[in-house]
Tab-separated table of C-alpha atoms in Angstrom:
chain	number	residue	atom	x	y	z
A	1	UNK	CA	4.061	-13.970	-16.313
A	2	UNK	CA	5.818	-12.536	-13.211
A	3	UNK	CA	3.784	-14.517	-10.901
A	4	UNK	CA	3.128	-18.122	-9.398
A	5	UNK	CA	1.698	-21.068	-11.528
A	6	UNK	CA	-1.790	-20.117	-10.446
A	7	UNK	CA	-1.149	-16.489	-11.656
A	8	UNK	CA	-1.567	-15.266	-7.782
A	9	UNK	CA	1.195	-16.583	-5.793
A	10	UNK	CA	3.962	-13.707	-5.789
A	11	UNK	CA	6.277	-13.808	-8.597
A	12	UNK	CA	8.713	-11.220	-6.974
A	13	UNK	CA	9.561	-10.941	-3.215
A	14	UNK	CA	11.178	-8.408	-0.630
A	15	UNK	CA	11.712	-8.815	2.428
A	16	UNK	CA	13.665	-6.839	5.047
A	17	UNK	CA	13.749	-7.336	8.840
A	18	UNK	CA	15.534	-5.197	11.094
A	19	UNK	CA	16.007	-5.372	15.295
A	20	UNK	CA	17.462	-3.392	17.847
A	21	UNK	CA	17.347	-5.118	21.551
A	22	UNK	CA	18.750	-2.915	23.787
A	23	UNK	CA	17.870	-3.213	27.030
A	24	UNK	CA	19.242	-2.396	30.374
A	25	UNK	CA	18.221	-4.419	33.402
A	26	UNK	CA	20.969	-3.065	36.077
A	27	UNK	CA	22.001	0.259	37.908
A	28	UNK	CA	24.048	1.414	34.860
A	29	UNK	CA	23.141	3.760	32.336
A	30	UNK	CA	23.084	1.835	28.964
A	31	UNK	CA	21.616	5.247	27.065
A	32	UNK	CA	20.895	3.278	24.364
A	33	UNK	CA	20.082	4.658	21.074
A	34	UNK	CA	18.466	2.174	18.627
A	35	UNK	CA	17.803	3.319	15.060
A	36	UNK	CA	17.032	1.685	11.961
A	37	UNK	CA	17.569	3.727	8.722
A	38	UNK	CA	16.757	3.414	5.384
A	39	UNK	CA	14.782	0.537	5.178
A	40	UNK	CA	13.668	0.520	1.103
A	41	UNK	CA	12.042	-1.845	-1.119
A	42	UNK	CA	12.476	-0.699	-4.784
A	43	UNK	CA	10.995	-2.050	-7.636
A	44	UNK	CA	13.044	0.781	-9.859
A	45	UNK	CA	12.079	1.197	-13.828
A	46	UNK	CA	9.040	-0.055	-15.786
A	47	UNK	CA	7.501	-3.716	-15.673
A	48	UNK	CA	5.993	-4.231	-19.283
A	49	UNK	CA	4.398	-7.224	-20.499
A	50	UNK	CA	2.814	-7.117	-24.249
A	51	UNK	CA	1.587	-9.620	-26.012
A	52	UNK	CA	0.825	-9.407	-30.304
A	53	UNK	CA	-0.825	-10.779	-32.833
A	54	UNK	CA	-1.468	-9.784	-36.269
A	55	UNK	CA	-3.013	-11.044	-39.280
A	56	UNK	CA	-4.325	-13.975	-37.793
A	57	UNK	CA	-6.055	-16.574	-40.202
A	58	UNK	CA	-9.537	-17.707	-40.112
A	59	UNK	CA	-11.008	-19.611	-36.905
A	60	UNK	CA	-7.975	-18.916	-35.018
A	61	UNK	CA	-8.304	-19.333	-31.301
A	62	UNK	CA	-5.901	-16.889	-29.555
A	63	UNK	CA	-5.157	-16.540	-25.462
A	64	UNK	CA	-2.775	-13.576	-24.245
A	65	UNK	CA	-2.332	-13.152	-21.039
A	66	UNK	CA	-0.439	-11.158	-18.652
A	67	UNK	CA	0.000	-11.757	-15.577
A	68	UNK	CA	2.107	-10.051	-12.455
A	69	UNK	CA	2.517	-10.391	-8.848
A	70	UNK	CA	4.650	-8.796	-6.343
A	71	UNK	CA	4.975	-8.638	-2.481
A	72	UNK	CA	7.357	-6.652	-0.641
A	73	UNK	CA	7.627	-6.426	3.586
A	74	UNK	CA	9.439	-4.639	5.891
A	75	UNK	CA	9.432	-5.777	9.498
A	76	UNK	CA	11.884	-2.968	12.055
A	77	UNK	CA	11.412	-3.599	15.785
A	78	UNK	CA	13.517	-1.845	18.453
A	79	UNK	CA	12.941	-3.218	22.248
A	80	UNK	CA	15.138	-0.793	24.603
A	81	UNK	CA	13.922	-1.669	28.276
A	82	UNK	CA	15.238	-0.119	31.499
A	83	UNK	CA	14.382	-2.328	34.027
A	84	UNK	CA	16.561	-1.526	37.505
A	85	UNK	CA	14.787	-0.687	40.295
A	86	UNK	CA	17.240	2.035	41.716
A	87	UNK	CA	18.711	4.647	39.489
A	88	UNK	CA	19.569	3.959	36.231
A	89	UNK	CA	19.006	5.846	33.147
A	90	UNK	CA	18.675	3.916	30.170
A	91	UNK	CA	17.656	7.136	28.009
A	92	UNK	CA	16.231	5.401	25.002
A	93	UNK	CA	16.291	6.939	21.456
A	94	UNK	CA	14.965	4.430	19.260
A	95	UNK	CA	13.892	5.495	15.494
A	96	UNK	CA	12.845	4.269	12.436
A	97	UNK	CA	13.553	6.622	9.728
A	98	UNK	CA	14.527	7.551	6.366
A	99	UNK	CA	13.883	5.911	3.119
A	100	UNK	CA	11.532	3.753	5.580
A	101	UNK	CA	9.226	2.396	2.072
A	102	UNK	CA	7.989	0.201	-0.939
A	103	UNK	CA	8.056	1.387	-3.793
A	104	UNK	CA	6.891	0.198	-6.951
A	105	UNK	CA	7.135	2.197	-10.112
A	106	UNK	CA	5.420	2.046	-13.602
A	107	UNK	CA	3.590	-1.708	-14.495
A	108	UNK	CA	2.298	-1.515	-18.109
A	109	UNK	CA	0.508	-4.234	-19.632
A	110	UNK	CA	-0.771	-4.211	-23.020
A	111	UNK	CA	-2.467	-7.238	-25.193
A	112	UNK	CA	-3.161	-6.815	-29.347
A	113	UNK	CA	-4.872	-9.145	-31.286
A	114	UNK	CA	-5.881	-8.847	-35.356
A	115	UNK	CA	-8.159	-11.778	-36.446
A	116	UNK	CA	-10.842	-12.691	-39.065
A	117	UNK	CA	-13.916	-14.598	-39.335
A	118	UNK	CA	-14.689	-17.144	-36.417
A	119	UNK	CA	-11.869	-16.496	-34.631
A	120	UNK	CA	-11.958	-16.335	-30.701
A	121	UNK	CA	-9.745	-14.228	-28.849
A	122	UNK	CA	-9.544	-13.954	-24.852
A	123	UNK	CA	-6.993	-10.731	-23.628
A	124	UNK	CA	-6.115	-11.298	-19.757
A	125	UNK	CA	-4.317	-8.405	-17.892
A	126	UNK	CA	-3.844	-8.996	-13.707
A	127	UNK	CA	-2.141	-7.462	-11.674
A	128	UNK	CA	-1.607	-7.855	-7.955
A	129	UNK	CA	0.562	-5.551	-5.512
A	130	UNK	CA	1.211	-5.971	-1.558
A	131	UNK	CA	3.019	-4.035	0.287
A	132	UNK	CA	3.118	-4.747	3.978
A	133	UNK	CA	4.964	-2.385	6.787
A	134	UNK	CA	5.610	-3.013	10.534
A	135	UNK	CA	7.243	-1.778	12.611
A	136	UNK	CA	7.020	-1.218	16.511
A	137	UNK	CA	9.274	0.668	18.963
A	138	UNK	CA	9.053	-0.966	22.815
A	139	UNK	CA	10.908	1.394	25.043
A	140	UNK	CA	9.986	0.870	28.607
A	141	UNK	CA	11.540	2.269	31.928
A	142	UNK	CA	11.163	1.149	35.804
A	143	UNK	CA	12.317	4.398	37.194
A	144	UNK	CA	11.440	7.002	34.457
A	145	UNK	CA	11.130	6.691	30.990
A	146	UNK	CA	12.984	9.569	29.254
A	147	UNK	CA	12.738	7.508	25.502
A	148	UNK	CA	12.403	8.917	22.559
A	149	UNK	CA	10.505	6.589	20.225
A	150	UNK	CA	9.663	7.710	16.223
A	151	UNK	CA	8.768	6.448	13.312
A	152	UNK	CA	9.180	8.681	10.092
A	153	UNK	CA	7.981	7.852	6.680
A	154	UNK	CA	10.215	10.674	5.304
A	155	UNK	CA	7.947	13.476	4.474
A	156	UNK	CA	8.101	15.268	0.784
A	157	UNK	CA	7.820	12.906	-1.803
A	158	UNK	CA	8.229	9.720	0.200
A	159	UNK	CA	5.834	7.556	1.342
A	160	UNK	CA	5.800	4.330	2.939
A	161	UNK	CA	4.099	2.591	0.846
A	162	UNK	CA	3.658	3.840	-2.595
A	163	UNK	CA	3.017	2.816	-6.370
A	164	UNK	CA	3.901	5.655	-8.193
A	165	UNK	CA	4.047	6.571	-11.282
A	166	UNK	CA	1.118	4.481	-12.628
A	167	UNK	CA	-0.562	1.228	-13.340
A	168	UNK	CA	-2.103	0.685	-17.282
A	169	UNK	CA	-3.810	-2.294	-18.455
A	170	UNK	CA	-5.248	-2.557	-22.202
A	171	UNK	CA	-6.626	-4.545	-24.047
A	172	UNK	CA	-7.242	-3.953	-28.648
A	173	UNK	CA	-8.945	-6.685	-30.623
A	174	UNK	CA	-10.108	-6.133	-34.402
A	175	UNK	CA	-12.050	-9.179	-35.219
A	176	UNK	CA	-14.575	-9.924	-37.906
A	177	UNK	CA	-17.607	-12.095	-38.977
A	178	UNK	CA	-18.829	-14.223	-36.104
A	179	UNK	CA	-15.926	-14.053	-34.269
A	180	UNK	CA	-15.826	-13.926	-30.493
A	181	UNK	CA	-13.523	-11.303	-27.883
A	182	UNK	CA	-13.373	-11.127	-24.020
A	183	UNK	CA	-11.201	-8.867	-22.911
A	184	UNK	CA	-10.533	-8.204	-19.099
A	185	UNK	CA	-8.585	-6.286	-17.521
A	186	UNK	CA	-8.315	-7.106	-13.177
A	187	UNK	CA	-6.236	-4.944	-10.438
A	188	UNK	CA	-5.725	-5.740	-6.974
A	189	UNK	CA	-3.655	-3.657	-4.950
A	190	UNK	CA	-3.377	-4.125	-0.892
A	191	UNK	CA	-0.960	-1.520	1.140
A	192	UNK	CA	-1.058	-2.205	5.148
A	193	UNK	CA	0.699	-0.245	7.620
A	194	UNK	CA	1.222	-1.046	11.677
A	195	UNK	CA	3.309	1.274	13.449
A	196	UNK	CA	3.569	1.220	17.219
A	197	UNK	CA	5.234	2.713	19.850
A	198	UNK	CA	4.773	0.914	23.456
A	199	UNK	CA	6.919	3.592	25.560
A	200	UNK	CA	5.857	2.726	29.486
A	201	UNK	CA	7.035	3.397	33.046
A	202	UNK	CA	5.630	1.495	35.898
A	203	UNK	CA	7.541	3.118	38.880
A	204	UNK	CA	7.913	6.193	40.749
A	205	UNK	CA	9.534	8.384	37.899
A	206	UNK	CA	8.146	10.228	35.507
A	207	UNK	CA	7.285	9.080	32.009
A	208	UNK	CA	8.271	11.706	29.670
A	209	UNK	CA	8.583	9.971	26.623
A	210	UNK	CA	8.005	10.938	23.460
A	211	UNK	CA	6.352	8.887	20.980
A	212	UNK	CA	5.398	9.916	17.229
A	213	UNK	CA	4.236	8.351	14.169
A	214	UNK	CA	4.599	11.339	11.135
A	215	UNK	CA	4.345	11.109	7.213
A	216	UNK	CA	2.836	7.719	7.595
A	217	UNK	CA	1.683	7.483	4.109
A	218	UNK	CA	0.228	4.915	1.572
A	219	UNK	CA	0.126	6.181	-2.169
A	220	UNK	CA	-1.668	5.118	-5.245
A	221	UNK	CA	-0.593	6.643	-8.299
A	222	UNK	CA	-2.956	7.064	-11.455
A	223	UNK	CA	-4.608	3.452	-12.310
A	224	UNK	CA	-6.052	3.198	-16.282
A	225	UNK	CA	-7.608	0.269	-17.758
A	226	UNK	CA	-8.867	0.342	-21.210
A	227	UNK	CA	-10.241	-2.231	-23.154
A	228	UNK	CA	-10.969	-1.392	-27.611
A	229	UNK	CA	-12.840	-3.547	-29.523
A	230	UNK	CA	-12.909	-2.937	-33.318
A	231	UNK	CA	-15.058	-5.346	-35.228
A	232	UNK	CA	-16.889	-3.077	-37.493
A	233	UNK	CA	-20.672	-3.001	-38.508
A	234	UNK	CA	-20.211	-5.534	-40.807
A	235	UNK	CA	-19.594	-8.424	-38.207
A	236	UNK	CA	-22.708	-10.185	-37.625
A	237	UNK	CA	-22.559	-12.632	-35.258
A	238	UNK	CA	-19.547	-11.506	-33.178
A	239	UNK	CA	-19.830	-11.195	-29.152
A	240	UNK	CA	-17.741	-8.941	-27.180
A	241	UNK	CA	-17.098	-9.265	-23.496
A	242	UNK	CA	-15.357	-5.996	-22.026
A	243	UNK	CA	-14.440	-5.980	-18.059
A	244	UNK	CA	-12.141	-3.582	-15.966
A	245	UNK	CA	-11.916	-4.582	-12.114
A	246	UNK	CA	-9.874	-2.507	-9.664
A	247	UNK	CA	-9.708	-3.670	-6.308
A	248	UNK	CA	-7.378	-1.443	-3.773
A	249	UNK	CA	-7.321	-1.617	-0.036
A	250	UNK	CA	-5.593	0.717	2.206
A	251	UNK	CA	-5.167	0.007	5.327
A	252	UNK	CA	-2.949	2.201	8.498
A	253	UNK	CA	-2.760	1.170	11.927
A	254	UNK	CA	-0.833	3.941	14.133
A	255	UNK	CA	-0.460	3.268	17.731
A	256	UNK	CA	0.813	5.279	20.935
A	257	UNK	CA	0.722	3.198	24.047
A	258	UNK	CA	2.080	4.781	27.016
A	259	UNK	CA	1.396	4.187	29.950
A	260	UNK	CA	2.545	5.429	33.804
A	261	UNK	CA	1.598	3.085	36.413
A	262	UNK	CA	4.031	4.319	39.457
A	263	UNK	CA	3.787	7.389	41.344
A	264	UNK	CA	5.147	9.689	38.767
A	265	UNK	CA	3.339	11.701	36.756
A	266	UNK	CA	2.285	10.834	32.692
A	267	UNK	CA	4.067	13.517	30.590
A	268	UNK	CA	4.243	12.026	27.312
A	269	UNK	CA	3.863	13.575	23.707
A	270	UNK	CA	1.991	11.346	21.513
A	271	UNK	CA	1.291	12.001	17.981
A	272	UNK	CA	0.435	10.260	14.857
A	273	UNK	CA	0.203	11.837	11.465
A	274	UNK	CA	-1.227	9.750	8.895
A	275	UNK	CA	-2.451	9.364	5.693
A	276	UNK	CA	-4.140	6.952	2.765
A	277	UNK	CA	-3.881	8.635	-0.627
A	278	UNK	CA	-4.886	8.108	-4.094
A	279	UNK	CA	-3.391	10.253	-6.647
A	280	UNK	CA	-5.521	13.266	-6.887
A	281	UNK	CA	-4.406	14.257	-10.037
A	282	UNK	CA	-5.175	11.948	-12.585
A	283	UNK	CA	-7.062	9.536	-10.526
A	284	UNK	CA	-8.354	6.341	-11.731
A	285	UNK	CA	-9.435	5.868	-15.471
A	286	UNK	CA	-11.733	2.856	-16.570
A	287	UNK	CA	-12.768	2.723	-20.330
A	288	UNK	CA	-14.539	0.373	-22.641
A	289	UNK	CA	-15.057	1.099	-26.187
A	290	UNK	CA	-16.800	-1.195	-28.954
A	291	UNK	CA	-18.042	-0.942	-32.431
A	292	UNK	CA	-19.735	-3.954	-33.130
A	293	UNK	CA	-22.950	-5.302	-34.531
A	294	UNK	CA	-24.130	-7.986	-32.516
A	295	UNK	CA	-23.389	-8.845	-29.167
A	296	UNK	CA	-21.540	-7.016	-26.227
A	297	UNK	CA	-21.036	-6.398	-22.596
A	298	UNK	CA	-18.982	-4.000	-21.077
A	299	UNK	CA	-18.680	-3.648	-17.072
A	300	UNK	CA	-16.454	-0.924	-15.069
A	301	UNK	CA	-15.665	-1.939	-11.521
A	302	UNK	CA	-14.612	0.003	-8.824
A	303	UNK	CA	-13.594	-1.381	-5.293
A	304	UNK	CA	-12.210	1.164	-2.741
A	305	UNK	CA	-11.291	0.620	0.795
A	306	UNK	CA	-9.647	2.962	3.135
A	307	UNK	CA	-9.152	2.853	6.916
A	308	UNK	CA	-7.035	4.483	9.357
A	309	UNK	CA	-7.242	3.080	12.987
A	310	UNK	CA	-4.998	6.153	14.799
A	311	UNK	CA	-4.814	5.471	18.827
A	312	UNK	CA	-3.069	7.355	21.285
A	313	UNK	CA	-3.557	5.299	24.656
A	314	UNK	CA	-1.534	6.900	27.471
A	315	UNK	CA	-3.117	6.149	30.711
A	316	UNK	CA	-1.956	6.826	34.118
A	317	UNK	CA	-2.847	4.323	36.778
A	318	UNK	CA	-0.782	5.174	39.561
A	319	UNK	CA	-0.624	7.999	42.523
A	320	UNK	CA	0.420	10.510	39.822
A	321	UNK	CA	-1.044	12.478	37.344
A	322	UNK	CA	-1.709	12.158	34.191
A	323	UNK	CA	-0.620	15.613	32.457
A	324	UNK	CA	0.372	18.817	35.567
A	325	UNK	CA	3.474	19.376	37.049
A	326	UNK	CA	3.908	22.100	34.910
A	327	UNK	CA	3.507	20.445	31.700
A	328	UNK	CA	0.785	18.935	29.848
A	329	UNK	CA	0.164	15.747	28.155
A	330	UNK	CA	0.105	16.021	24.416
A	331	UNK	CA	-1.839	13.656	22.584
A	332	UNK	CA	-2.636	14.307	18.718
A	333	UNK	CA	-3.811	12.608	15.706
A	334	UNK	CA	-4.040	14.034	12.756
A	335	UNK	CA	-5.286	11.429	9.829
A	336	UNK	CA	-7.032	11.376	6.455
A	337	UNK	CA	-8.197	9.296	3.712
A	338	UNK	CA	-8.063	11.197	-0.151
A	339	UNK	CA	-9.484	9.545	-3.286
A	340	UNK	CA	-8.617	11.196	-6.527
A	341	UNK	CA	-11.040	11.257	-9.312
A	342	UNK	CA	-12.583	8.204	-11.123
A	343	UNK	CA	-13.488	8.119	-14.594
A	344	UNK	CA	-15.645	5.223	-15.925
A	345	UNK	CA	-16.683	4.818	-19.216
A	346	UNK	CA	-18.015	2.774	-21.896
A	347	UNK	CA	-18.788	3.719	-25.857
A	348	UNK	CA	-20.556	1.288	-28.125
A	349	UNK	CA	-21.489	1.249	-31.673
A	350	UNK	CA	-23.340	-1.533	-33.414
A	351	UNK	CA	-26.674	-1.954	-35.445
């Protein structure tokens, strides 16, 4: 069990924090430039937990259970503040970039259990992932903001949060006269994202920053949970209990807040490109199959949540204008939410 002693509490940890404060409050020019690269939580290779049992005598009572929890966080702030009230530049460039991401690869749990008559068996598979991102870029300016403020999940194949290359749960039991199986197999996964970029200027320059939030993306790869029951038509008596739960919850929060509050005009670019994603592919698989002939229950659940909360806020409260001088103000989201397809099934043979 890669987990707590109540199964939940996170067995495996990581956690990265990263600041820039760079901020000018004088005449000079500071020009800072605040980045933060390469921020990466890696859970490389395969988890696998099995548990066996063969040949098991009469009446044998038989737990397996597997059990794994991980959390991993990144926190990256940059604050790069001009503050004079004459001229001074300041000239921001703050970024967050690069292998900016979780990642956690293949977890494969599998549970096998041979018994005979009487016999119970109970097969436990849980799994529960978090991956938590924020990061914020707070780049203001008294007498013009010029900053250039980005976050940038990577593009191609990398995503900010991501479990890639799969999930599996099963569950086999062969059991015979009057013998008794639950099997369950239970999922959780939670990805959250908050990205923003606070980029203001509150005196008479202009505020021409530039503030973007691209391949913000959370990624699910291809979930199956499978639970086999083999008891045969000649088991009278035995009761089989089949569950697969999958709970996921994706959740982005991509923010552009800047403002102009002098008599300069509002000339940012504001853009967020985001993006909740389960694989589309292979999807998610849920499968029950029996052959007994008594008893059984078999249940398939499905929990999916996906939100995207994608703001641009760049107001201009001041004598100038918000957008002219030549040059429009850009503001642009472009989001989406993408489910995959789902599979549920259950088989059942008995008399």
């Amino acid at each position: 069990q890669i987990a707590g002693s109540d199964g939940l509490a996170p067995g495996i940890i990581q956690v990265i924090t990263g600041t820039n404060d760079c901020d000018e409050s004088g005449s000079g020019d500071n020009l800072a430039d605040c980045e933060i690269n390469d921020l990466d939580n890696d859970f490389d290779g395969v988890l696998t937990q099995d548990n066996l049992v063969t040949a098991a005598d009469d009446a044998t009572a038989m737990s397996q259970d597997n059990g794994a929890a991980i959390l991993q966080a990144i926190v990256a702030i940059n604050d790069c503040d001009e503050s004079s009230t004459a001229t001074g530049d300041n000239t921001a460039l703050c970024g967050n970039e690069g292998d900016l991401d979780h990642e956690i690869n293949d977890v494969d749990q599998s549970n096998t259990a041979e018994a005979l008559d009487f016999s119970v068996i109970d097969q436990d598979n849980n799994v529960a992932l978090s991956q938590d991102l924020l990061v914020e870029n707070d780049c203001d300016g008294t007498d013009g903001n010029d900053a250039f403020c980005f976050s940038d999940g990577g593009g191609g194949d990398l995503n900010v949060n991501e479990i890639s290359t799969g999930i599996t749960q099963d569950n086999e039991a062969h059991l015979s006269t009057d013998a008794v199986s639950e099997q369950f197999n239970e999922l959780v996964v939670a990805q959250n994202v908050a990205i923003l970029n606070d980029c203001d200027e509150t005196e008479d320059g202009l505020n021409s920053a530039s503030c973007t939030n691209v391949d913000i993306i959370n990624f699910v790869g291809p979930i199956d949970q499978l639970s086999i029951n083999q008891a045969g038509d000649e088991a009278l008596g035995a009761t089989i209990a089949q569950s697969n739960d999958a709970q996921i919850v994706q959740e982005l929060v991509v923010a552009n807040d800047c403002d102009e509050s002098g008599a300069g005009d509002n000339l940012v670019v504001c853009q967020n490109l985001a993006t909740n994603f389960i694989d589309d592919i292979d999807g998610i698989r849920q499968t029950s199959s029996a052959s007994v002939a008594d008893d059984f229950v078999q249940n398939n659940l499905l929990v999916i949540s996906q939100e995207i909360d994608a703001t641009n806020n760049c107001d201009e409260f001041g004598d100038g204008n918000n957008g002219d001088s030549g040059s429009t103000q850009s503001c642009i989201n472009e989001i989406a939410n993408t489910i995959g397809p789902v599979d549920q099934g259950n088989s059942a043979a008995g008399t």
